[in-house]
């Protein structure tokens, strides 16, 4: 306890400048705790955030959590329920973890997730989908990563009614955003030892927009001759994914296709309750998030599955280059699920959140 | 063994034999009008890639059955800038067309001829029937989904322009008119085919106005069919559910792009796009083709080795025969195809076999009653 306090004190006194922060992170010193923002979220969010903190403390991960909650009224500075302070916190810490946030449908303010993405310029959403050993689904050999452009495309939110009964929605593709996500995809593939990148598109129909996206992917692909590159039309991709997911490795796509394909892939491995994801922003910002919903019906009942949040946390650790601890926690989670003794209800078991968490801590 | 258990065993054996060797045929007791048997003209567009192979398969089978249709064949290729006027003439005259896939050059500046055809003839509904074929093992059971997709507007409006260099816009157009008529078609289809549930697929939490308008139209039409259950599902959740629990879906109605994805996903889980039938229908015309669009032109290797799967187009041509009011021919064709699939020794590469297209055709012809 005293050592922990000492570490915290040391951390705050030496972390006055951000330059020092980043160098501390680069050397992954375990004596200076890294500051990270945590959004527990709504519904089951707080419970799984608790569970997450337990596991990370048990694994000796020296991270200082800066917790922020969604407020109950719209902050005029951000035009959403997320406060300016929350956003600043992530911008300062550069690393964060987010639980599920409920978006009230159609109330005229920006969706919370969209706000985070736009304000923090989170341009790529990375979702690794791999079959969990020991948890059997219809597909056993899934091992792919979906990288989705996160800022523009069909989700630009630009719609208007032309005349009564005729609505237009504008899809925007820019060279800048497409290059950015393509660069990240190939860089990710290279640093994680992946062999192939597939660009998913519908350029036979949307020739200029998806055509531009493809062009950017083509250009980046030329810089990485050692990585295999292919272009797949989205309908083909959907079909191939459900017939033989082993054909794909890294997938890079514009916003809408990415949304659909990443959820499809999550379905292949067991659902959103098990899928981690990480949003990458400019200047090395990384916001890991659990992509499942807030599940208000099981909130507070100690039934929630914290796996998605935990695996997202692991992704965050890897981004921070704390690979050893990431591996530790990752193996603990995989082993607990593979063993089958402690599984939450959504995986077909009867354990509570706390029992599952304890099992993971024991496996560390 | 007691005589009673012996008879029980015999009954069991007879029943199991009957169900494995005989795919249910429907006895047709419909009364045609005098003159209904005169041959009907159908426009045939072989298309590109595997198109000529599979349309030829249909021609052969139709010959063998002596079906009362004759084909008017026209050569159309994906690189042409427009569908030739004479072909459009022919389809307008015959009202029914069967076609193979037309290859659209990617990013090439030529707009897709498949889409052009649908828009010009106003074939506003695209229908794909995705179902498990008996005898064909897949990872998902109990799949029987019909995807009805709006075919003329939405993301396929083709309205794109470069705002400034490096920034491109594409307009997705949704109108009440088109959304209403596709919703009406979907519910009517469900009603006429004894389907219990219609699910609308959308992304209205993000595209509030566009998909919101689509949903509004669906909800209005749903009120007129109180006997049919109606629900809505967001497209990303829909794809996930399709992979996890496809049996929950029955008829699905979707705007253009989502329909493409959902149809191909559903086709993939039920056995692949090589076997799913479908077509496009409008108020005045109908064009039948392979149901889901993925792989409808196929790869060069399949063309060279003649290993394209003709099943999808054969089943679509059976749909066409029913559309032309020749149900007994349709039944015979479908029964033969299903029998060949369930027997399992004559399957093309996409179904895990090694047969060529011609071998499958011969097997189907041999199985015609």
XYZ file of C-alpha atoms in Angstrom:
733
model
C 0.000 0.000 0.000
C 2.746 2.410 0.957
C 4.719 1.468 -2.136
C 1.661 2.132 -4.269
C 1.194 5.563 -2.693
C 4.879 6.322 -3.189
C 4.559 5.387 -6.838
C 1.580 7.690 -7.250
C 3.403 10.588 -5.620
C 6.449 10.034 -7.780
C 4.189 9.868 -10.789
C 2.463 13.189 -10.166
C 5.678 15.041 -9.359
C 7.535 13.887 -12.428
C 4.697 14.052 -14.894
C 4.485 17.776 -15.228
C 5.333 17.850 -18.893
C 3.784 15.721 -21.544
C 7.159 15.057 -23.120
C 8.241 13.318 -19.990
C 4.995 11.417 -19.996
C 5.573 10.046 -23.441
C 9.134 9.072 -22.685
C 7.996 7.401 -19.509
C 5.513 5.490 -21.568
C 8.067 4.610 -24.198
C 10.345 3.042 -21.627
C 7.268 1.451 -20.018
C 8.666 2.095 -16.619
C 6.571 0.401 -14.014
C 7.477 2.947 -11.370
C 5.771 5.954 -12.944
C 2.087 5.139 -13.274
C 0.597 6.119 -16.555
C -2.492 8.241 -16.478
C -5.410 6.992 -18.455
C -9.008 8.068 -18.748
C -11.722 5.615 -17.909
C -15.334 6.031 -18.967
C -17.255 3.332 -17.124
C -20.385 4.139 -19.133
C -24.015 3.240 -18.482
C -25.945 0.139 -17.608
C -23.508 -2.674 -16.952
C -20.625 -0.255 -17.489
C -19.778 0.488 -13.867
C -19.809 -3.200 -12.886
C -17.498 -4.334 -15.639
C -15.268 -1.320 -15.043
C -14.916 -2.484 -11.418
C -14.081 -5.958 -12.592
C -11.567 -4.549 -15.010
C -9.833 -2.467 -12.370
C -9.620 -5.509 -10.114
C -7.887 -7.602 -12.752
C -5.495 -4.855 -13.737
C -4.545 -4.155 -10.152
C -3.986 -7.865 -9.557
C -1.704 -7.904 -12.585
C 0.320 -5.014 -11.185
C -0.405 -2.683 -14.024
C 0.664 0.756 -12.902
C -2.059 2.873 -14.373
C -3.777 5.802 -12.750
C -7.395 5.846 -13.739
C -9.001 9.212 -14.339
C -12.687 8.360 -14.202
C -15.262 10.367 -16.048
C -18.971 9.936 -16.308
C -21.504 11.131 -18.800
C -23.434 14.069 -17.434
C -27.199 14.318 -17.446
C -27.432 17.495 -19.426
C -26.056 18.623 -22.721
C -22.764 20.472 -22.447
C -22.988 23.389 -24.844
C -19.275 23.301 -25.525
C -19.518 19.801 -26.964
C -23.194 19.736 -27.931
C -23.603 16.398 -26.231
C -23.790 14.763 -22.839
C -20.018 14.374 -22.727
C -18.391 17.193 -20.852
C -15.527 19.272 -22.117
C -13.468 18.085 -19.159
C -13.856 14.442 -20.186
C -12.634 15.189 -23.674
C -9.709 17.236 -22.409
C -8.767 14.400 -20.114
C -8.391 11.965 -22.998
C -6.499 14.525 -25.053
C -4.055 15.001 -22.185
C -3.618 11.384 -21.183
C -3.618 10.113 -24.748
C -4.935 6.771 -23.606
C -8.359 5.755 -22.458
C -10.813 2.980 -21.985
C -14.496 3.275 -22.546
C -17.402 1.180 -21.420
C -20.774 1.014 -23.148
C -22.637 4.291 -23.439
C -26.310 4.379 -24.246
C -27.241 6.727 -27.072
C -30.754 8.067 -26.694
C -32.333 7.612 -30.098
C -32.996 10.674 -32.239
C -33.108 13.531 -29.761
C -31.322 16.153 -31.849
C -27.972 16.090 -30.103
C -24.944 14.212 -31.229
C -24.546 10.592 -30.322
C -21.946 10.140 -27.584
C -19.796 7.805 -29.601
C -19.890 10.104 -32.588
C -18.932 13.044 -30.357
C -15.894 11.212 -29.047
C -14.845 10.239 -32.511
C -15.205 13.660 -34.014
C -13.700 15.655 -31.161
C -10.772 13.347 -30.575
C -10.289 12.756 -34.279
C -10.349 9.005 -33.768
C -9.847 7.976 -37.322
C -9.428 4.213 -37.186
C -11.386 1.586 -35.343
C -9.443 -1.629 -34.910
C -11.272 -4.771 -33.989
C -9.416 -8.072 -33.746
C -11.709 -11.060 -34.071
C -10.313 -14.451 -33.223
C -11.942 -17.660 -32.190
C -11.558 -18.146 -28.468
C -10.146 -21.585 -27.773
C -12.559 -23.488 -25.619
C -15.587 -21.442 -26.590
C -17.089 -23.254 -29.499
C -18.942 -21.400 -32.211
C -19.732 -22.549 -35.719
C -16.422 -21.117 -36.880
C -13.161 -22.330 -35.378
C -10.500 -20.732 -37.480
C -11.295 -17.049 -37.370
C -8.268 -14.844 -36.940
C -8.743 -11.492 -38.545
C -8.572 -7.802 -37.811
C -11.033 -5.285 -39.150
C -9.818 -1.727 -39.496
C -12.553 0.708 -40.180
C -12.320 4.344 -41.193
C -14.097 6.090 -38.396
C -14.701 9.727 -39.250
C -16.396 10.165 -42.593
C -18.049 8.075 -45.243
C -21.715 7.427 -44.816
C -21.708 8.550 -41.212
C -20.990 12.179 -41.877
C -24.443 13.012 -40.569
C -25.220 15.264 -43.511
C -28.810 14.660 -44.468
C -31.564 16.899 -45.621
C -35.034 16.718 -47.045
C -34.985 17.923 -50.644
C -38.766 18.123 -51.009
C -41.414 16.333 -48.991
C -40.871 12.616 -49.353
C -37.389 12.867 -50.857
C -34.368 12.685 -48.593
C -30.703 12.880 -49.453
C -27.903 11.579 -47.339
C -24.381 12.525 -48.314
C -21.468 10.119 -48.173
C -18.110 11.831 -48.152
C -14.772 10.251 -48.892
C -11.622 12.326 -48.715
C -8.130 11.500 -49.762
C -6.774 12.608 -46.413
C -8.928 10.307 -44.308
C -8.544 7.365 -46.662
C -4.751 7.714 -46.756
C -4.645 7.982 -43.003
C -6.570 4.794 -42.378
C -4.774 2.928 -45.165
C -1.394 3.918 -43.710
C -2.483 2.786 -40.282
C -3.774 -0.521 -41.624
C -0.535 -1.395 -43.354
C 1.532 -0.206 -40.420
C -0.551 -2.330 -38.097
C -0.184 -5.318 -40.392
C 3.568 -4.869 -40.458
C 4.038 -4.369 -36.735
C 1.814 -7.278 -35.826
C 3.300 -9.663 -38.328
C 0.232 -9.960 -40.519
C 0.588 -11.236 -44.059
C -2.313 -9.804 -46.030
C -4.398 -6.664 -46.202
C -7.724 -6.693 -48.032
C -9.420 -3.457 -49.027
C -13.184 -3.814 -49.034
C -15.212 -1.605 -51.347
C -18.104 -1.220 -53.713
C -16.259 0.713 -56.357
C -18.090 -0.961 -59.225
C -21.171 0.992 -58.175
C -19.813 3.929 -56.192
C -17.020 4.612 -58.595
C -15.760 7.961 -57.444
C -16.099 7.582 -53.693
C -14.990 4.015 -53.150
C -12.727 4.487 -56.150
C -10.847 7.180 -54.260
C -10.630 4.982 -51.194
C -9.170 2.171 -53.284
C -6.712 4.497 -54.952
C -5.376 5.518 -51.557
C -5.078 1.897 -50.467
C -3.271 1.094 -53.715
C -0.757 3.859 -53.092
C -0.013 2.752 -49.563
C 0.208 -0.889 -50.634
C 3.041 -0.029 -52.976
C 5.097 1.123 -50.028
C 4.744 -2.263 -48.351
C 5.663 -4.794 -51.012
C 6.152 -7.551 -48.460
C 2.494 -7.484 -47.459
C 0.017 -9.148 -49.780
C -2.711 -6.807 -50.908
C -6.071 -7.549 -52.454
C -9.286 -5.714 -53.214
C -12.583 -7.417 -52.519
C -16.060 -6.198 -53.376
C -18.168 -6.049 -50.253
C -20.811 -8.521 -51.310
C -18.143 -11.032 -52.175
C -16.492 -10.301 -48.861
C -19.670 -10.973 -46.892
C -20.152 -14.249 -48.605
C -16.554 -15.344 -48.222
C -16.560 -14.393 -44.566
C -19.478 -16.619 -43.736
C -18.223 -19.466 -45.847
C -14.547 -19.393 -44.992
C -13.294 -16.674 -42.662
C -9.767 -18.071 -42.767
C -9.368 -16.396 -46.145
C -8.996 -12.996 -44.526
C -6.274 -11.456 -42.421
C -6.467 -7.684 -42.114
C -9.443 -5.893 -43.613
C -9.479 -2.163 -44.217
C -12.692 -0.405 -45.179
C -14.654 2.812 -45.186
C -17.070 3.612 -42.411
C -20.328 1.872 -43.206
C -18.882 -1.340 -44.546
C -16.552 -1.409 -41.583
C -19.430 -1.130 -39.176
C -21.294 -4.007 -40.757
C -18.321 -6.257 -41.390
C -16.825 -5.782 -37.950
C -20.121 -6.746 -36.352
C -20.421 -9.699 -38.690
C -16.966 -10.857 -37.665
C -17.859 -10.386 -34.016
C -20.823 -12.645 -34.642
C -18.516 -15.292 -36.084
C -16.524 -15.558 -32.868
C -19.276 -15.367 -30.317
C -20.785 -11.914 -30.221
C -20.049 -8.443 -29.013
C -19.655 -9.570 -25.436
C -16.277 -11.030 -26.339
C -14.931 -8.577 -28.834
C -12.340 -5.951 -27.980
C -11.826 -2.837 -29.997
C -9.594 0.177 -30.037
C -10.002 3.586 -31.620
C -6.851 5.251 -32.864
C -6.584 9.007 -33.132
C -4.040 11.491 -34.350
C -0.976 12.084 -32.179
C -1.045 8.543 -30.915
C -4.300 8.756 -29.017
C -5.842 5.380 -28.344
C -9.249 4.870 -26.847
C -10.057 1.240 -26.284
C -13.705 0.435 -25.960
C -16.086 -2.384 -25.280
C -18.449 -2.301 -28.222
C -21.396 -4.064 -26.751
C -24.459 -2.243 -25.547
C -25.173 -1.093 -22.043
C -27.623 -3.964 -21.451
C -29.911 -2.081 -19.081
C -31.902 -5.230 -18.408
C -29.056 -6.929 -16.540
C -27.500 -3.796 -15.061
C -26.690 -4.071 -11.396
C -27.360 -7.805 -11.228
C -23.758 -8.987 -11.288
C -24.438 -11.003 -14.431
C -22.507 -9.001 -16.990
C -19.590 -10.429 -18.961
C -16.526 -8.198 -18.578
C -14.499 -10.026 -21.256
C -14.913 -7.382 -23.954
C -13.764 -4.597 -21.659
C -10.863 -6.676 -20.364
C -9.684 -7.627 -23.848
C -9.973 -3.986 -24.909
C -7.836 -3.103 -21.939
C -5.271 -5.622 -23.166
C -5.266 -3.881 -26.549
C -4.637 -0.644 -24.721
C -1.703 -2.162 -22.851
C -0.205 -3.359 -26.100
C -0.546 0.140 -27.505
C 1.335 1.366 -24.447
C 3.954 -1.297 -25.168
C 3.343 -2.993 -21.814
C 3.432 -6.264 -23.693
C 4.386 -8.536 -20.844
C 1.437 -7.601 -18.706
C -0.833 -7.592 -21.739
C 0.166 -11.176 -22.471
C -0.341 -12.151 -18.846
C -3.836 -10.798 -18.631
C -4.717 -12.071 -22.080
C -3.640 -15.615 -21.250
C -5.510 -15.486 -17.969
C -8.727 -14.537 -19.744
C -8.291 -17.134 -22.476
C -7.510 -19.847 -19.984
C -10.446 -19.017 -17.766
C -12.849 -19.194 -20.688
C -11.190 -22.284 -22.126
C -11.468 -24.087 -18.815
C -15.165 -23.595 -18.861
C -15.702 -23.706 -15.128
C -16.460 -20.031 -14.725
C -18.504 -18.545 -17.491
C -21.094 -15.836 -17.420
C -24.638 -16.390 -18.638
C -24.088 -15.090 -22.156
C -21.449 -17.793 -22.699
C -23.774 -20.446 -21.428
C -22.502 -20.588 -17.881
C -23.840 -19.645 -14.487
C -21.095 -17.573 -12.924
C -21.556 -14.048 -11.750
C -19.323 -11.193 -12.810
C -17.422 -11.304 -9.529
C -16.803 -15.040 -9.719
C -15.541 -14.745 -13.272
C -13.279 -11.857 -12.316
C -11.869 -13.766 -9.390
C -11.175 -16.761 -11.630
C -9.187 -14.542 -13.979
C -7.222 -13.022 -11.112
C -6.432 -16.526 -9.904
C -5.142 -17.444 -13.317
C -2.694 -14.591 -13.404
C -38.699 -60.619 -32.159
C -42.461 -60.243 -31.767
C -44.531 -59.819 -34.957
C -45.682 -56.385 -33.719
C -42.186 -55.001 -33.426
C -41.326 -56.472 -36.816
C -44.144 -54.531 -38.513
C -43.112 -51.418 -36.610
C -39.577 -51.815 -37.854
C -40.778 -52.367 -41.414
C -42.894 -49.219 -41.237
C -39.951 -47.250 -39.930
C -37.726 -48.525 -42.717
C -40.288 -47.722 -45.383
C -40.850 -44.199 -44.061
C -37.170 -43.382 -43.792
C -36.549 -44.700 -47.304
C -39.439 -42.678 -48.649
C -38.266 -39.422 -47.074
C -34.649 -39.772 -48.191
C -35.268 -40.695 -51.818
C -38.309 -38.602 -52.592
C -38.250 -34.800 -52.443
C -41.861 -33.739 -52.011
C -43.560 -32.996 -55.300
C -46.620 -30.859 -55.269
C -49.584 -32.267 -57.144
C -50.763 -29.531 -59.386
C -54.477 -29.161 -59.727
C -54.619 -25.901 -61.512
C -56.761 -25.276 -64.513
C -55.082 -23.437 -67.365
C -56.954 -21.315 -69.832
C -57.169 -22.651 -73.387
C -54.079 -21.467 -75.251
C -51.893 -21.089 -72.180
C -49.600 -23.760 -73.544
C -48.443 -21.790 -76.566
C -44.727 -21.140 -76.350
C -43.646 -17.898 -74.681
C -40.677 -15.877 -75.790
C -38.075 -15.098 -73.143
C -35.146 -12.768 -73.694
C -31.876 -14.448 -72.804
C -28.702 -12.514 -72.006
C -25.789 -14.899 -71.456
C -23.567 -12.156 -70.056
C -19.915 -12.397 -69.026
C -17.694 -14.875 -67.287
C -19.638 -17.912 -66.165
C -22.821 -16.393 -67.589
C -22.750 -18.186 -70.960
C -21.988 -21.488 -69.220
C -24.881 -21.349 -66.822
C -27.415 -19.897 -69.269
C -26.490 -22.658 -71.656
C -27.246 -25.094 -68.854
C -30.722 -23.615 -68.555
C -31.240 -23.828 -72.308
C -30.337 -27.505 -72.304
C -32.641 -28.336 -69.432
C -35.541 -26.403 -70.957
C -35.061 -28.351 -74.206
C -35.038 -31.624 -72.352
C -38.252 -30.739 -70.576
C -39.896 -29.457 -73.773
C -40.916 -26.413 -71.757
C -43.192 -24.055 -73.708
C -40.650 -21.277 -73.876
C -38.146 -20.233 -76.464
C -35.201 -17.941 -75.922
C -34.280 -14.843 -77.882
C -30.578 -14.597 -77.212
C -28.709 -11.297 -77.126
C -25.077 -10.600 -76.569
C -24.451 -7.986 -73.917
C -21.150 -7.419 -72.171
C -20.251 -5.396 -69.147
C -17.872 -3.071 -70.986
C -20.637 -1.718 -73.194
C -21.664 1.733 -72.131
C -25.369 1.036 -72.491
C -27.589 -1.969 -72.880
C -28.305 -2.079 -76.640
C -31.673 -0.704 -77.668
C -32.735 -3.913 -79.388
C -32.243 -5.862 -76.169
C -34.403 -3.416 -74.251
C -37.015 -3.673 -77.034
C -37.016 -7.419 -76.731
C -37.402 -7.384 -72.954
C -40.190 -4.845 -73.178
C -41.980 -7.050 -75.684
C -41.453 -10.342 -73.901
C -41.806 -8.955 -70.397
C -39.545 -11.693 -69.032
C -35.794 -12.056 -69.262
C -33.210 -14.489 -67.984
C -29.671 -13.275 -67.671
C -26.215 -14.172 -66.533
C -24.007 -11.701 -64.689
C -22.617 -8.642 -66.436
C -19.140 -7.763 -65.263
C -18.782 -4.191 -64.104
C -15.276 -2.813 -64.465
C -14.136 -1.562 -61.075
C -13.667 2.217 -60.847
C -13.669 2.359 -64.603
C -16.167 5.072 -65.332
C -18.661 2.703 -66.927
C -21.754 2.474 -64.823
C -22.968 -1.011 -64.045
C -25.178 -2.441 -66.757
C -26.925 -4.614 -64.207
C -28.032 -1.481 -62.372
C -28.905 0.312 -65.617
C -31.173 -2.516 -66.671
C -32.980 -2.477 -63.350
C -33.492 1.258 -63.407
C -34.658 1.516 -66.998
C -37.201 -1.243 -66.642
C -38.072 0.011 -63.169
C -37.507 -3.406 -61.629
C -37.868 -2.006 -58.195
C -37.817 -5.223 -56.181
C -34.945 -7.671 -56.040
C -35.740 -10.951 -54.435
C -33.344 -13.596 -53.187
C -34.487 -16.784 -51.578
C -31.842 -18.219 -49.265
C -32.644 -21.619 -47.917
C -30.896 -24.789 -46.875
C -30.951 -27.329 -49.672
C -31.663 -30.822 -48.365
C -28.508 -32.864 -48.456
C -26.128 -29.926 -48.625
C -24.321 -29.602 -45.308
C -23.797 -26.086 -44.021
C -22.865 -24.606 -40.662
C -26.338 -23.149 -40.236
C -29.584 -25.078 -40.186
C -33.191 -23.972 -40.605
C -32.376 -21.118 -42.901
C -35.274 -19.974 -45.047
C -34.948 -16.294 -45.670
C -36.292 -14.167 -48.480
C -34.473 -10.866 -48.872
C -36.465 -8.237 -50.677
C -34.300 -5.333 -51.614
C -35.184 -1.949 -53.054
C -33.503 -1.935 -56.411
C -33.553 1.527 -57.905
C -32.452 4.213 -55.487
C -30.621 4.480 -52.209
C -26.844 4.320 -52.459
C -27.043 3.202 -56.051
C -28.413 6.508 -57.255
C -25.107 7.015 -59.071
C -24.906 10.651 -58.102
C -21.290 11.316 -57.309
C -19.051 14.268 -57.859
C -15.683 15.583 -56.797
C -16.160 18.646 -54.630
C -12.512 19.680 -54.689
C -9.567 17.441 -55.578
C -9.364 14.772 -52.926
C -12.899 15.203 -51.616
C -15.681 13.170 -53.199
C -19.360 13.104 -52.382
C -21.890 10.429 -53.133
C -25.568 11.024 -52.665
C -27.851 8.436 -51.186
C -31.409 9.205 -52.136
C -34.400 7.763 -50.338
C -37.905 8.648 -51.441
C -41.222 7.906 -49.845
C -42.527 6.646 -53.170
C -39.888 3.945 -53.596
C -39.799 2.992 -49.930
C -43.544 2.580 -49.878
C -43.719 0.433 -52.946
C -40.966 -1.890 -51.805
C -42.604 -2.225 -48.395
C -45.898 -2.995 -50.096
C -44.236 -5.587 -52.285
C -42.576 -7.218 -49.290
C -45.776 -7.510 -47.292
C -47.706 -8.645 -50.325
C -45.083 -11.285 -50.983
C -45.306 -12.469 -47.391
C -49.085 -12.582 -47.579
C -49.187 -14.471 -50.882
C -46.542 -16.967 -49.834
C -47.791 -17.626 -46.339
C -44.806 -16.049 -44.636
C -45.270 -15.001 -41.045
C -42.783 -12.223 -40.402
C -41.306 -9.221 -42.161
C -38.165 -7.583 -40.802
C -37.048 -4.150 -41.937
C -33.277 -3.642 -42.010
C -31.970 -0.113 -41.486
C -29.408 2.172 -39.911
C -31.761 4.869 -38.759
C -29.849 5.554 -35.549
C -27.170 7.147 -37.712
C -28.935 8.034 -40.953
C -31.934 9.440 -39.205
C -33.690 11.117 -42.100
C -32.916 8.714 -44.902
C -33.415 5.370 -43.220
C -35.981 7.004 -40.962
C -38.121 7.674 -44.018
C -37.690 4.083 -45.149
C -38.797 2.802 -41.752
C -41.787 5.116 -41.668
C -43.015 3.707 -44.951
C -42.557 0.146 -43.720
C -44.453 0.860 -40.525
C -47.378 2.343 -42.421
C -47.667 -0.655 -44.699
C -47.281 -3.039 -41.759
C -50.454 -1.661 -40.231
C -52.429 -2.926 -43.203
C -51.261 -6.507 -42.617
C -52.121 -7.224 -39.008
C -51.644 -10.944 -39.525
C -47.970 -10.554 -40.355
C -45.480 -9.811 -37.589
C -43.294 -6.812 -38.274
C -40.052 -5.860 -36.604
C -37.014 -3.754 -37.321
C -33.340 -4.452 -36.934
C -30.223 -2.354 -37.365
C -28.068 -3.620 -40.197
C -24.913 -4.362 -38.213
C -26.855 -6.276 -35.593
C -28.701 -7.988 -38.437
C -25.506 -9.366 -39.950
C -24.395 -10.561 -36.559
C -27.730 -12.273 -35.937
C -27.634 -13.861 -39.371
C -24.385 -15.508 -38.463
C -25.531 -16.536 -35.015
C -29.257 -17.301 -35.291
C -30.511 -17.183 -38.876
C -33.694 -19.075 -38.073
C -35.206 -15.937 -36.575
C -35.530 -14.274 -39.979
C -38.283 -14.857 -42.488
C -38.849 -12.098 -45.016
C -36.500 -9.138 -44.876
C -37.104 -5.832 -46.565
C -34.136 -3.527 -47.035
C -32.943 -0.457 -48.902
C -30.509 -0.980 -51.748
C -27.032 -1.335 -50.254
C -27.937 -3.168 -47.079
C -29.978 -5.535 -49.189
C -26.894 -6.401 -51.180
C -24.908 -7.222 -48.054
C -27.689 -9.039 -46.257
C -28.601 -11.104 -49.307
C -25.024 -12.194 -49.853
C -24.521 -12.993 -46.188
C -27.740 -14.978 -46.047
C -26.810 -16.768 -49.267
C -23.404 -17.564 -47.853
C -24.723 -19.143 -44.689
C -27.303 -21.211 -46.512
C -24.957 -22.811 -48.994
C -23.380 -20.135 -51.142
C -24.397 -17.861 -53.948
C -23.988 -20.682 -56.420
C -27.308 -22.187 -55.398
C -29.615 -19.361 -54.387
C -32.307 -18.323 -56.844
C -33.666 -14.869 -57.256
C -34.756 -12.201 -59.618
C -35.788 -8.639 -60.142
C -39.393 -7.674 -60.652
C -41.235 -4.506 -61.501
C -44.777 -3.636 -62.354
C -44.401 -4.681 -65.981
C -41.272 -6.761 -66.351
C -39.258 -9.418 -64.600
C -35.598 -10.299 -65.020
C -34.389 -13.522 -63.465
C -30.773 -14.122 -62.609
C -28.609 -15.749 -60.002
C -30.018 -14.608 -56.671
C -27.206 -12.990 -54.780
C -24.749 -10.898 -56.690
C -21.417 -12.183 -55.417
C -19.719 -14.428 -57.893
C -22.295 -14.046 -60.604
C -19.541 -13.445 -63.100
C -17.129 -15.857 -61.476
C -13.389 -16.201 -61.761
C -11.492 -16.942 -64.957
C -10.346 -20.260 -63.602
C -13.906 -21.487 -63.169
C -14.732 -20.404 -66.696
C -11.719 -22.182 -68.168
C -12.405 -25.385 -66.317
C -16.151 -25.197 -66.933
C -16.853 -25.699 -63.266
C -19.462 -23.011 -62.726
C -22.447 -23.933 -60.603
C -25.632 -23.841 -62.679
C -27.950 -24.577 -59.768
C -28.707 -20.964 -58.910
C -29.723 -20.097 -62.431
C -31.655 -23.351 -62.830
C -33.656 -22.613 -59.704
C -34.171 -19.027 -60.861
C -35.457 -20.320 -64.172
C -37.886 -22.483 -62.219
C -39.075 -19.270 -60.537
C -39.392 -17.826 -64.008
C -41.499 -20.756 -65.169
C -43.854 -20.184 -62.264
C -43.959 -16.481 -63.068
C -44.986 -17.457 -66.613
C -47.661 -19.713 -65.112
C -46.124 -23.066 -65.981
C -46.073 -24.482 -62.436
C -45.771 -28.128 -63.313
C -42.608 -27.570 -65.354
C -41.258 -25.480 -62.516
C -41.942 -28.274 -60.050
C -40.259 -30.885 -62.228
C -37.186 -28.751 -62.651
C -36.906 -27.937 -58.982
C -37.415 -31.525 -57.931
C -34.727 -32.728 -60.310
C -32.238 -30.101 -59.138
C -32.886 -30.771 -55.475
C -32.542 -34.461 -56.019
C -29.173 -34.017 -57.699
C -27.951 -31.852 -54.833
C -29.186 -34.175 -52.143
C -27.650 -37.230 -53.778
C -24.363 -35.465 -53.445
C -22.206 -37.133 -56.073
C -22.563 -34.414 -58.656
C -21.529 -31.087 -57.176
C -19.397 -28.261 -58.440
C -16.359 -26.873 -56.641
C -18.179 -24.268 -54.579
C -20.242 -27.036 -52.983
C -17.211 -29.124 -52.257
C -17.329 -31.391 -55.283
C -15.365 -31.746 -58.481
C -17.996 -31.884 -61.201
C -18.152 -29.714 -64.243
C -21.174 -27.676 -65.214
C -22.065 -30.123 -67.946
C -22.018 -33.054 -65.562
C -24.478 -31.306 -63.264
C -26.718 -30.484 -66.221
C -26.668 -34.078 -67.394
C -27.543 -35.263 -63.903
C -30.455 -32.838 -63.705
C -31.757 -33.928 -67.090
C -31.449 -37.550 -66.077
C -33.472 -36.829 -62.953
C -36.313 -35.112 -64.742
C -39.513 -37.025 -64.409
